[in-house]
Structure formats: C-alpha cells, structure tokens
Amino acid sequence: MKIGIDCLSFFIPDLFLDIAELAVARDTDPAKFKIGIGQDQMAVQPVTQDIVTLGANAAKKIVTDADRALIDMVIVGTESGTDFSKASAVVIHQLLGIQPFARSFEIKEACYGGTAAVQLAKEYVASHPDRKVLVIASDIARYGLNSGGEVTQGAGAVAMLITKDPRVLVLADDNTFLTENVYDFWRPAYSEFPVVDGPLSNTTYIESFQKVWRRHREISGLTLSDFDALSFHIPYTKMGKKALLSVLDETDEATQERLLARYEESIRYSRRIGNLYTGSLYMGLISLLENSTALTAGSKIGLFSYGSGAVSEFFTGYLAEGYQNHLFPTTHQELLENRRQVSIPEYEELFVQKLPAHGESATYDDPMRFSIQKVEGDIRYYRETEG
C-alpha cells in the first residue's frame, strides 16, 4: 500500500522584518546575517497569532468537507505549546469542524515533533487505509531581543494530510533514526526563551545527519547518486548546507551539483521566513517542490529531520504522478509578497507584547481568518472570519 503526504501547505504571519536592518540595529555587518547565516527576512507574529491560529490557517487550505469526515487524528508537532495540559490540536480540531470521533494531541521533541507526527500518522493509515490523519507542525521561534539566536527567529505552520495513495509524496519504509542525550538546545519550564549551546548544536546537527545517513546507506544500499534531492531541517539556511557538504565527497561531481542546486531551491521560502522549528523541514520540502523545475513524478527525495536534545531521522519518498497539481505556489507567493514590513522599533514593541496574565482580560480585532478574539478567565477564545 502506498502511504504518504496527500497535500501540504504553509501559513505565516503577515508581518516581517528585514534582516539587514536588524544587523545594522545590532551593530553587525549585514553580510554576517545574510550570507553567513543565510537569512533575508524574518516572520514576525502579533500577539493575536499563536500556534493554534497559525496551524488552523495552514490547514484550512487543504482540509475539504470530505476530509473532515475521514480524519481520525489531528496531531500537532510543536515546541511552542500554549498550555502544559491541553493540546493545541484539540482547539484546531474544533476550529476546522473535523468529525468528533477523532484523537487530537500534541507531540514534543524539539524540532523533531513534526516528523514524529508524520511517522505515527503513516503507521495509523497503514492499519486504517480508508481514514486520514491531519498533521500540523506549528511553532514560534523566539530567542530574545539582542540575543545570539535573534537572527534565526521566525514563525509559521505547515499542515499535511497523510493518506493512502497520496497525491504528492509517497513515503518509503526505510527510515533510520537516532537518539542521543545532548544538551545543545533546551528550554526549562521556567524559562521564556531556550538555552542554547550554539557550537555544540551545530556540531550535533551535522554529526547526527552523518550517522543516520550512513546507517541508511548501509541498510538500504542507496547512495547519494540515487537521490534527485535532499531536504533538511532548516533552523537557518546555512545549517542544512553544512550537513550536506559534509558528505558530498562520497559521490561524483554531477551528483554534487544536482543536490546543491536542489538544496538552494529548498531554502528559498525559509530565507524569507526564518525558523519554524518543527515545520522547517516541511517548509523546505514545499519550497523544493514549488521552486524546482528539475523534479518530475518518480523523483526520489531524502529527508533529514533533527530535534535538539537530540533525535534525528533520515527517511525517503518519491513524487507521485501529477504532484504539481496539488501544490499551492500562487497562494504561498501571495502570502510572502503581501506581508507588511515592520521597522526595528515596531518589531521590538511587538516582541515584548504579551497576552493578559492570570485574572486579566482583553479583546482583539485581527483580520486573519483564524485569530485570538479575546482572553478571559484564563481562556483564549478564537474566531474565524472570512479574511
């Protein structure tokens, strides 16, 4: 049975910050951010947008009335949870009007949570081939003003339907995965921002890729030359390239050129959005599929997922016949182009804004289709408009 990604789409806030302006404001050479880190813009979310609204807005484009009756699970991969107990998936389930006899829950393991959700969804569909699973990877990456990780912030969500006979990407059964207890990036429950060991995080990412890739090569017999493209977790766009370059000496020059060209296509969206944590691998996949003219039905794609702490996985798939007809390049380009640029002072003001604390209340008027309407009695109330 063929199982995989039937359709996928992303959503981002309608505000962004120019990275060159951030560099100047932080007394840094813009080339360090734009070339060294590989970022041009950063998505900035207002206080009225959280992982629920981002996820619901992403999923709205792909979930049809027929899907609502067939979805048995809503899984949100995130490390930006809004509640220690109640899952954001429960709220998204209601906002999307999905049939009530479904499971809804969150998965957490840093940036790996989205992939954990995809693999769980795949196994469920294998046992229930006439049902569907909605997977959402939704996050808001925040490191703090004037912090070392500020340039790698971002916000957004990717939504995917996992089904039999998928129309976009058929997933293979050749996954290799790795768990190692490493403190390269973590966020204690008492901390608003993560604790990051930057050098260790970069090293662990690259070494984790090398380990799962080489184990995959050993088990599957596949080499780099067998792939038309590789898609990576993208905390910032130079990170995945470093990992790719670390293994390219295994193959011929033509394969090297092909994989590097596809990598550049996979980071076009991320350069303008920033880090999506659990969604960044799948943002890269969308960018690859919507920007590459070299891929065709049957093209083989390798995917590397990484979550600090650290869990990593390498898995593969091939493109379905007519996959191009189930993408949303025009919609996604409009999302990117129709955003409003914010100034440094406005960005800093938005960054420190918070929802009401215990016992306080507030109402909001955000034109986005799904947004926070009010906070009252320690409950976030959401609304849907025709925006």
Short mmCIF file of C-alpha atoms in Angstrom, two decimals:
data_model
loop_
_atom_site.label_atom_id
_atom_site.label_comp_id
_atom_site.label_asym_id
_atom_site.label_seq_id
_atom_site.Cartn_x
_atom_site.Cartn_y
_atom_site.Cartn_z
CA MET A 1 0.00 0.00 0.00
CA LYS A 2 1.23 3.49 -0.85
CA ILE A 3 1.05 5.94 2.08
CA GLY A 4 2.37 9.48 2.33
CA ILE A 5 1.67 13.18 2.02
CA ASP A 6 -1.51 13.77 0.04
CA CYS A 7 -1.31 17.56 0.20
CA LEU A 8 0.55 20.19 2.23
CA SER A 9 0.57 23.92 2.70
CA PHE A 10 2.02 26.57 4.98
CA PHE A 11 0.88 29.76 6.67
CA ILE A 12 2.90 32.64 8.07
CA PRO A 13 2.06 35.93 9.83
CA ASP A 14 1.51 38.99 7.65
CA LEU A 15 4.45 40.90 9.17
CA PHE A 16 8.18 40.58 8.51
CA LEU A 17 11.47 42.19 9.47
CA ASP A 18 14.32 42.88 7.07
CA ILE A 19 17.42 41.05 8.30
CA ALA A 20 19.83 43.70 7.00
CA GLU A 21 18.04 46.30 9.13
CA LEU A 22 18.30 44.01 12.15
CA ALA A 23 22.03 43.64 11.55
CA VAL A 24 22.53 47.39 11.45
CA ALA A 25 20.46 47.83 14.61
CA ARG A 26 22.62 45.21 16.35
CA ASP A 27 25.85 46.83 15.14
CA THR A 28 26.64 43.84 12.93
CA ASP A 29 27.78 43.59 9.32
CA PRO A 30 24.64 42.65 7.30
CA ALA A 31 26.73 40.14 5.36
CA LYS A 32 27.14 38.09 8.55
CA PHE A 33 23.37 37.61 8.74
CA LYS A 34 22.52 37.49 5.04
CA ILE A 35 25.47 35.40 3.84
CA GLY A 36 26.95 33.79 6.94
CA ILE A 37 23.60 32.73 8.41
CA GLY A 38 21.72 32.77 5.13
CA GLN A 39 18.64 34.80 6.09
CA ASP A 40 17.00 37.75 4.31
CA GLN A 41 13.77 38.25 6.23
CA MET A 42 12.12 37.08 9.45
CA ALA A 43 8.44 36.41 10.02
CA VAL A 44 7.07 38.41 12.97
CA GLN A 45 3.82 37.44 14.64
CA PRO A 46 1.47 39.79 16.51
CA VAL A 47 0.15 38.80 19.92
CA THR A 48 -3.15 37.73 18.30
CA GLN A 49 -1.43 34.85 16.49
CA ASP A 50 -0.24 31.67 18.21
CA ILE A 51 0.39 28.05 17.21
CA VAL A 52 -3.37 27.40 17.15
CA THR A 53 -4.17 30.19 14.69
CA LEU A 54 -1.08 29.54 12.56
CA GLY A 55 -1.89 25.84 12.39
CA ALA A 56 -5.59 26.34 11.66
CA ASN A 57 -4.83 28.88 8.93
CA ALA A 58 -2.35 26.46 7.31
CA ALA A 59 -4.79 23.54 7.47
CA LYS A 60 -7.80 25.46 6.20
CA LYS A 61 -6.36 25.46 2.67
CA ILE A 62 -6.03 21.68 2.46
CA VAL A 63 -8.91 20.22 4.50
CA THR A 64 -12.09 19.69 2.47
CA ASP A 65 -15.58 18.79 3.66
CA ALA A 66 -14.91 15.20 2.60
CA ASP A 67 -11.66 15.19 4.60
CA ARG A 68 -13.41 16.39 7.76
CA ALA A 69 -15.50 13.21 7.81
CA LEU A 70 -12.46 10.95 7.26
CA ILE A 71 -9.86 12.48 9.58
CA ASP A 72 -9.38 10.26 12.64
CA MET A 73 -6.46 12.14 14.20
CA VAL A 74 -5.23 15.70 14.48
CA ILE A 75 -1.60 15.78 15.59
CA VAL A 76 0.34 18.97 16.27
CA GLY A 77 4.11 18.82 16.49
CA THR A 78 5.35 21.85 18.38
CA GLU A 79 7.76 23.17 20.97
CA SER A 80 5.71 26.36 21.43
CA GLY A 81 2.78 24.94 23.37
CA THR A 82 0.28 27.37 24.85
CA ASP A 83 -0.75 25.12 27.76
CA PHE A 84 1.05 22.49 29.86
CA SER A 85 -2.04 20.27 29.76
CA LYS A 86 -4.49 20.97 26.94
CA ALA A 87 -3.20 20.30 23.42
CA SER A 88 -3.48 22.92 20.70
CA ALA A 89 -4.75 20.12 18.43
CA VAL A 90 -7.98 19.97 20.44
CA VAL A 91 -8.74 23.59 19.62
CA ILE A 92 -7.70 23.22 15.96
CA HIS A 93 -9.95 20.16 15.67
CA GLN A 94 -12.91 22.34 16.70
CA LEU A 95 -11.96 25.33 14.55
CA LEU A 96 -11.75 23.15 11.44
CA GLY A 97 -15.02 21.34 12.11
CA ILE A 98 -13.50 17.85 11.99
CA GLN A 99 -15.77 14.92 12.90
CA PRO A 100 -15.88 14.42 16.69
CA PHE A 101 -14.78 10.77 16.95
CA ALA A 102 -11.11 11.59 16.48
CA ARG A 103 -7.90 11.72 18.52
CA SER A 104 -6.29 15.14 18.97
CA PHE A 105 -2.97 15.65 20.71
CA GLU A 106 0.50 17.24 20.64
CA ILE A 107 3.92 15.69 20.16
CA LYS A 108 7.06 17.29 21.59
CA GLU A 109 10.73 16.64 20.93
CA ALA A 110 12.19 19.97 19.90
CA CYS A 111 12.17 20.35 16.10
CA TYR A 112 11.62 16.63 15.54
CA GLY A 113 7.97 16.70 16.67
CA GLY A 114 6.54 17.23 13.18
CA THR A 115 8.35 14.17 11.83
CA ALA A 116 7.27 12.06 14.80
CA ALA A 117 3.69 13.05 13.94
CA VAL A 118 4.13 12.16 10.26
CA GLN A 119 5.52 8.72 11.08
CA LEU A 120 2.77 8.00 13.62
CA ALA A 121 0.19 9.11 11.06
CA LYS A 122 1.72 6.85 8.43
CA GLU A 123 1.50 3.82 10.73
CA TYR A 124 -2.12 4.62 11.59
CA VAL A 125 -3.14 4.85 7.94
CA ALA A 126 -1.42 1.53 7.27
CA SER A 127 -3.87 -0.06 9.73
CA HIS A 128 -6.84 2.10 8.71
CA PRO A 129 -6.38 2.71 4.97
CA ASP A 130 -9.72 4.43 4.44
CA ARG A 131 -9.04 7.08 7.08
CA LYS A 132 -6.85 10.20 7.11
CA VAL A 133 -4.60 12.00 9.59
CA LEU A 134 -4.06 15.75 9.75
CA VAL A 135 -0.52 16.63 10.82
CA ILE A 136 0.37 20.21 11.72
CA ALA A 137 3.85 21.48 12.57
CA SER A 138 3.34 24.89 14.18
CA ASP A 139 5.89 26.98 16.04
CA ILE A 140 7.09 30.42 17.04
CA ALA A 141 10.90 30.52 17.30
CA ARG A 142 11.97 33.11 19.88
CA TYR A 143 15.40 33.66 21.40
CA GLY A 144 15.05 37.16 22.80
CA LEU A 145 15.96 40.68 21.71
CA ASN A 146 19.70 41.23 21.24
CA SER A 147 20.33 37.53 21.77
CA GLY A 148 22.77 35.41 19.79
CA GLY A 149 19.90 33.50 18.18
CA GLU A 150 17.75 36.54 17.37
CA VAL A 151 18.59 36.39 13.66
CA THR A 152 17.29 32.79 13.47
CA GLN A 153 13.82 33.52 14.81
CA GLY A 154 10.63 33.00 12.81
CA ALA A 155 7.02 31.86 12.98
CA GLY A 156 4.58 29.80 10.96
CA ALA A 157 2.95 26.43 10.42
CA VAL A 158 2.87 23.63 7.88
CA ALA A 159 -0.20 21.40 7.52
CA MET A 160 -0.17 17.96 5.86
CA LEU A 161 -2.74 15.27 5.17
CA ILE A 162 -1.37 11.74 5.47
CA THR A 163 -3.38 9.21 3.43
CA LYS A 164 -3.17 6.12 1.30
CA ASP A 165 -2.49 6.69 -2.41
CA PRO A 166 -1.03 10.14 -1.69
CA ARG A 167 -1.01 12.70 -4.46
CA VAL A 168 2.27 14.45 -3.54
CA LEU A 169 4.90 12.27 -1.81
CA VAL A 170 4.85 8.51 -1.32
CA LEU A 171 6.84 7.63 1.80
CA ALA A 172 9.12 4.59 1.81
CA ASP A 173 9.66 2.14 4.68
CA ASP A 174 13.39 2.73 5.02
CA ASN A 175 13.63 5.10 7.98
CA THR A 176 16.74 5.28 10.12
CA PHE A 177 16.72 7.19 13.41
CA LEU A 178 18.95 8.09 16.30
CA THR A 179 18.57 9.27 19.90
CA GLU A 180 21.41 10.77 21.95
CA ASN A 181 21.07 12.68 25.22
CA VAL A 182 22.72 16.01 24.35
CA TYR A 183 22.15 19.45 25.87
CA ASP A 184 22.67 21.55 22.76
CA PHE A 185 19.32 23.38 22.94
CA TRP A 186 16.60 23.13 25.58
CA ARG A 187 14.05 25.30 27.37
CA PRO A 188 13.36 24.67 31.07
CA ALA A 189 9.73 25.04 32.08
CA TYR A 190 10.50 28.23 33.99
CA SER A 191 12.22 29.94 31.05
CA GLU A 192 10.58 32.08 28.37
CA PHE A 193 13.48 31.51 25.97
CA PRO A 194 15.61 28.45 25.17
CA VAL A 195 19.10 27.80 26.47
CA VAL A 196 21.44 27.26 23.52
CA ASP A 197 24.98 25.98 23.16
CA GLY A 198 25.47 27.21 19.60
CA PRO A 199 28.72 25.42 18.70
CA LEU A 200 27.51 22.15 20.23
CA SER A 201 24.16 22.46 18.45
CA ASN A 202 25.83 22.92 15.06
CA THR A 203 28.20 20.02 15.65
CA THR A 204 25.46 17.71 16.93
CA TYR A 205 23.24 18.51 13.94
CA ILE A 206 25.97 17.67 11.42
CA GLU A 207 27.14 14.55 13.26
CA SER A 208 23.56 13.32 13.67
CA PHE A 209 22.99 13.68 9.94
CA GLN A 210 26.17 11.81 9.14
CA LYS A 211 25.22 8.96 11.49
CA VAL A 212 21.66 8.42 10.24
CA TRP A 213 22.66 8.92 6.61
CA ARG A 214 25.49 6.39 6.80
CA ARG A 215 23.31 3.87 8.63
CA HIS A 216 20.61 4.38 5.99
CA ARG A 217 23.18 3.85 3.25
CA GLU A 218 24.37 0.68 4.94
CA ILE A 219 20.89 -0.77 5.43
CA SER A 220 19.22 0.34 2.18
CA GLY A 221 22.17 0.19 -0.19
CA LEU A 222 21.22 3.62 -1.54
CA THR A 223 23.91 6.21 -2.21
CA LEU A 224 23.74 9.93 -2.82
CA SER A 225 23.61 9.34 -6.56
CA ASP A 226 20.23 7.59 -6.11
CA PHE A 227 18.58 10.81 -4.92
CA ASP A 228 17.21 13.63 -7.01
CA ALA A 229 17.14 15.95 -3.97
CA LEU A 230 17.71 16.06 -0.23
CA SER A 231 15.57 18.18 2.08
CA PHE A 232 16.84 19.24 5.52
CA HIS A 233 15.64 20.63 8.81
CA ILE A 234 16.43 24.36 8.40
CA PRO A 235 16.99 26.26 11.67
CA TYR A 236 18.81 28.72 9.42
CA THR A 237 19.54 28.15 5.77
CA LYS A 238 23.31 27.63 6.05
CA MET A 239 22.87 24.84 8.61
CA GLY A 240 21.49 22.23 6.24
CA LYS A 241 24.08 23.12 3.63
CA LYS A 242 26.88 22.47 6.11
CA ALA A 243 25.48 19.00 6.75
CA LEU A 244 25.09 18.29 3.04
CA LEU A 245 28.63 19.42 2.26
CA SER A 246 29.96 17.11 4.96
CA VAL A 247 29.03 14.01 2.92
CA LEU A 248 29.28 15.20 -0.68
CA ASP A 249 32.79 13.81 -1.09
CA GLU A 250 31.12 10.38 -1.21
CA THR A 251 29.79 10.98 -4.71
CA ASP A 252 30.60 12.25 -8.19
CA GLU A 253 30.66 15.87 -9.32
CA ALA A 254 27.39 15.67 -11.25
CA THR A 255 25.54 14.39 -8.18
CA GLN A 256 27.14 17.07 -6.03
CA GLU A 257 25.97 19.80 -8.40
CA ARG A 258 22.46 18.34 -8.57
CA LEU A 259 21.99 18.05 -4.81
CA LEU A 260 23.41 21.52 -4.16
CA ALA A 261 21.12 23.05 -6.81
CA ARG A 262 18.06 21.36 -5.28
CA TYR A 263 19.16 22.49 -1.81
CA GLU A 264 19.17 26.12 -2.92
CA GLU A 265 15.61 25.68 -4.21
CA SER A 266 14.55 24.15 -0.89
CA ILE A 267 15.62 27.20 1.14
CA ARG A 268 14.01 29.99 -0.89
CA TYR A 269 11.00 30.25 1.40
CA SER A 270 12.96 29.81 4.61
CA ARG A 271 15.31 32.66 3.68
CA ARG A 272 12.24 34.93 3.83
CA ILE A 273 10.53 33.40 6.87
CA GLY A 274 13.12 32.12 9.32
CA ASN A 275 12.95 29.16 11.68
CA LEU A 276 9.74 27.17 12.04
CA TYR A 277 11.21 24.61 14.45
CA THR A 278 9.01 21.52 13.81
CA GLY A 279 7.84 22.90 10.47
CA SER A 280 11.18 23.87 8.97
CA LEU A 281 11.91 20.53 7.25
CA TYR A 282 8.46 20.58 5.65
CA MET A 283 8.73 24.25 4.71
CA GLY A 284 11.92 23.24 2.89
CA LEU A 285 10.06 20.40 1.16
CA ILE A 286 7.32 22.77 -0.01
CA SER A 287 9.92 25.25 -1.28
CA LEU A 288 11.72 22.48 -3.14
CA LEU A 289 8.58 21.17 -4.81
CA GLU A 290 7.24 24.61 -5.74
CA ASN A 291 10.51 26.12 -6.96
CA SER A 292 12.26 23.27 -8.75
CA THR A 293 11.66 22.59 -12.43
CA ALA A 294 14.11 19.68 -12.40
CA LEU A 295 11.90 17.31 -10.39
CA THR A 296 9.33 15.03 -12.01
CA ALA A 297 7.00 12.21 -10.99
CA GLY A 298 9.11 9.44 -9.55
CA SER A 299 11.91 11.74 -8.34
CA LYS A 300 13.44 10.32 -5.17
CA ILE A 301 13.80 12.68 -2.21
CA GLY A 302 15.68 12.11 1.04
CA LEU A 303 14.54 13.99 4.16
CA PHE A 304 16.60 14.72 7.27
CA SER A 305 14.75 15.65 10.44
CA TYR A 306 16.55 16.87 13.56
CA GLY A 307 15.37 17.83 17.01
CA SER A 308 17.83 19.13 19.56
CA GLY A 309 18.37 17.06 22.62
CA ALA A 310 18.79 15.06 20.29
CA VAL A 311 16.62 12.93 17.98
CA SER A 312 17.23 12.65 14.25
CA GLU A 313 15.81 10.66 11.37
CA PHE A 314 16.52 10.10 7.69
CA PHE A 315 13.70 8.83 5.50
CA THR A 316 12.80 8.88 1.83
CA GLY A 317 9.96 9.15 -0.61
CA TYR A 318 9.20 9.62 -4.28
CA LEU A 319 6.97 12.11 -6.03
CA ALA A 320 3.55 10.96 -7.19
CA GLU A 321 2.26 11.39 -10.73
CA GLY A 322 0.74 14.87 -11.08
CA TYR A 323 2.08 16.08 -7.72
CA GLN A 324 2.38 19.61 -9.13
CA ASN A 325 -1.42 19.85 -9.31
CA HIS A 326 -1.71 19.53 -5.54
CA LEU A 327 0.66 22.30 -4.53
CA PHE A 328 -0.16 25.97 -3.80
CA PRO A 329 2.67 28.05 -5.30
CA THR A 330 0.48 31.06 -6.14
CA THR A 331 -1.11 31.15 -2.69
CA HIS A 332 2.27 30.86 -0.99
CA GLN A 333 3.86 33.55 -3.13
CA GLU A 334 0.97 35.86 -2.30
CA LEU A 335 1.47 35.16 1.41
CA LEU A 336 5.11 36.18 1.09
CA GLU A 337 4.52 39.22 -1.11
CA ASN A 338 1.50 40.66 0.72
CA ARG A 339 3.18 40.93 4.12
CA ARG A 340 3.93 44.29 5.69
CA GLN A 341 7.48 45.16 6.67
CA VAL A 342 7.91 46.37 10.24
CA SER A 343 10.57 48.73 11.49
CA ILE A 344 13.04 47.80 14.22
CA PRO A 345 11.13 49.80 16.90
CA GLU A 346 7.83 48.22 15.83
CA TYR A 347 9.36 44.74 15.86
CA GLU A 348 10.78 45.29 19.34
CA GLU A 349 7.44 46.59 20.58
CA LEU A 350 5.59 43.58 19.11
CA PHE A 351 8.16 41.22 20.60
CA VAL A 352 7.50 42.27 24.20
CA GLN A 353 3.72 42.32 23.91
CA LYS A 354 2.02 39.59 25.92
CA LEU A 355 -1.46 38.20 26.31
CA PRO A 356 -3.22 39.02 29.60
CA ALA A 357 -1.92 37.31 32.70
CA HIS A 358 -3.98 35.45 35.29
CA GLY A 359 -7.19 37.28 36.13
CA GLU A 360 -6.81 39.84 33.34
CA SER A 361 -8.75 40.09 30.08
CA ALA A 362 -8.51 41.74 26.67
CA THR A 363 -10.23 41.73 23.29
CA TYR A 364 -8.62 41.91 19.84
CA ASP A 365 -9.53 42.55 16.22
CA ASP A 366 -7.21 40.66 13.88
CA PRO A 367 -8.34 40.33 10.22
CA MET A 368 -6.66 36.92 9.76
CA ARG A 369 -9.07 34.06 9.08
CA PHE A 370 -8.28 32.48 12.46
CA SER A 371 -7.11 34.68 15.32
CA ILE A 372 -7.37 35.20 19.06
CA GLN A 373 -10.56 37.17 19.66
CA LYS A 374 -10.26 37.64 23.39
CA VAL A 375 -8.69 36.33 26.58
CA GLU A 376 -10.98 35.99 29.55
CA GLY A 377 -10.96 33.79 32.63
CA ASP A 378 -7.56 32.37 31.61
CA ILE A 379 -9.07 31.06 28.34
CA ARG A 380 -8.02 32.04 24.83
CA TYR A 381 -11.09 32.44 22.64
CA TYR A 382 -10.58 32.07 18.90
CA ARG A 383 -12.67 33.24 15.99
CA GLU A 384 -12.93 32.54 12.29
CA THR A 385 -13.57 35.34 9.81
CA GLU A 386 -13.63 35.33 6.03
CA GLY A 387 -10.23 37.03 5.96
#
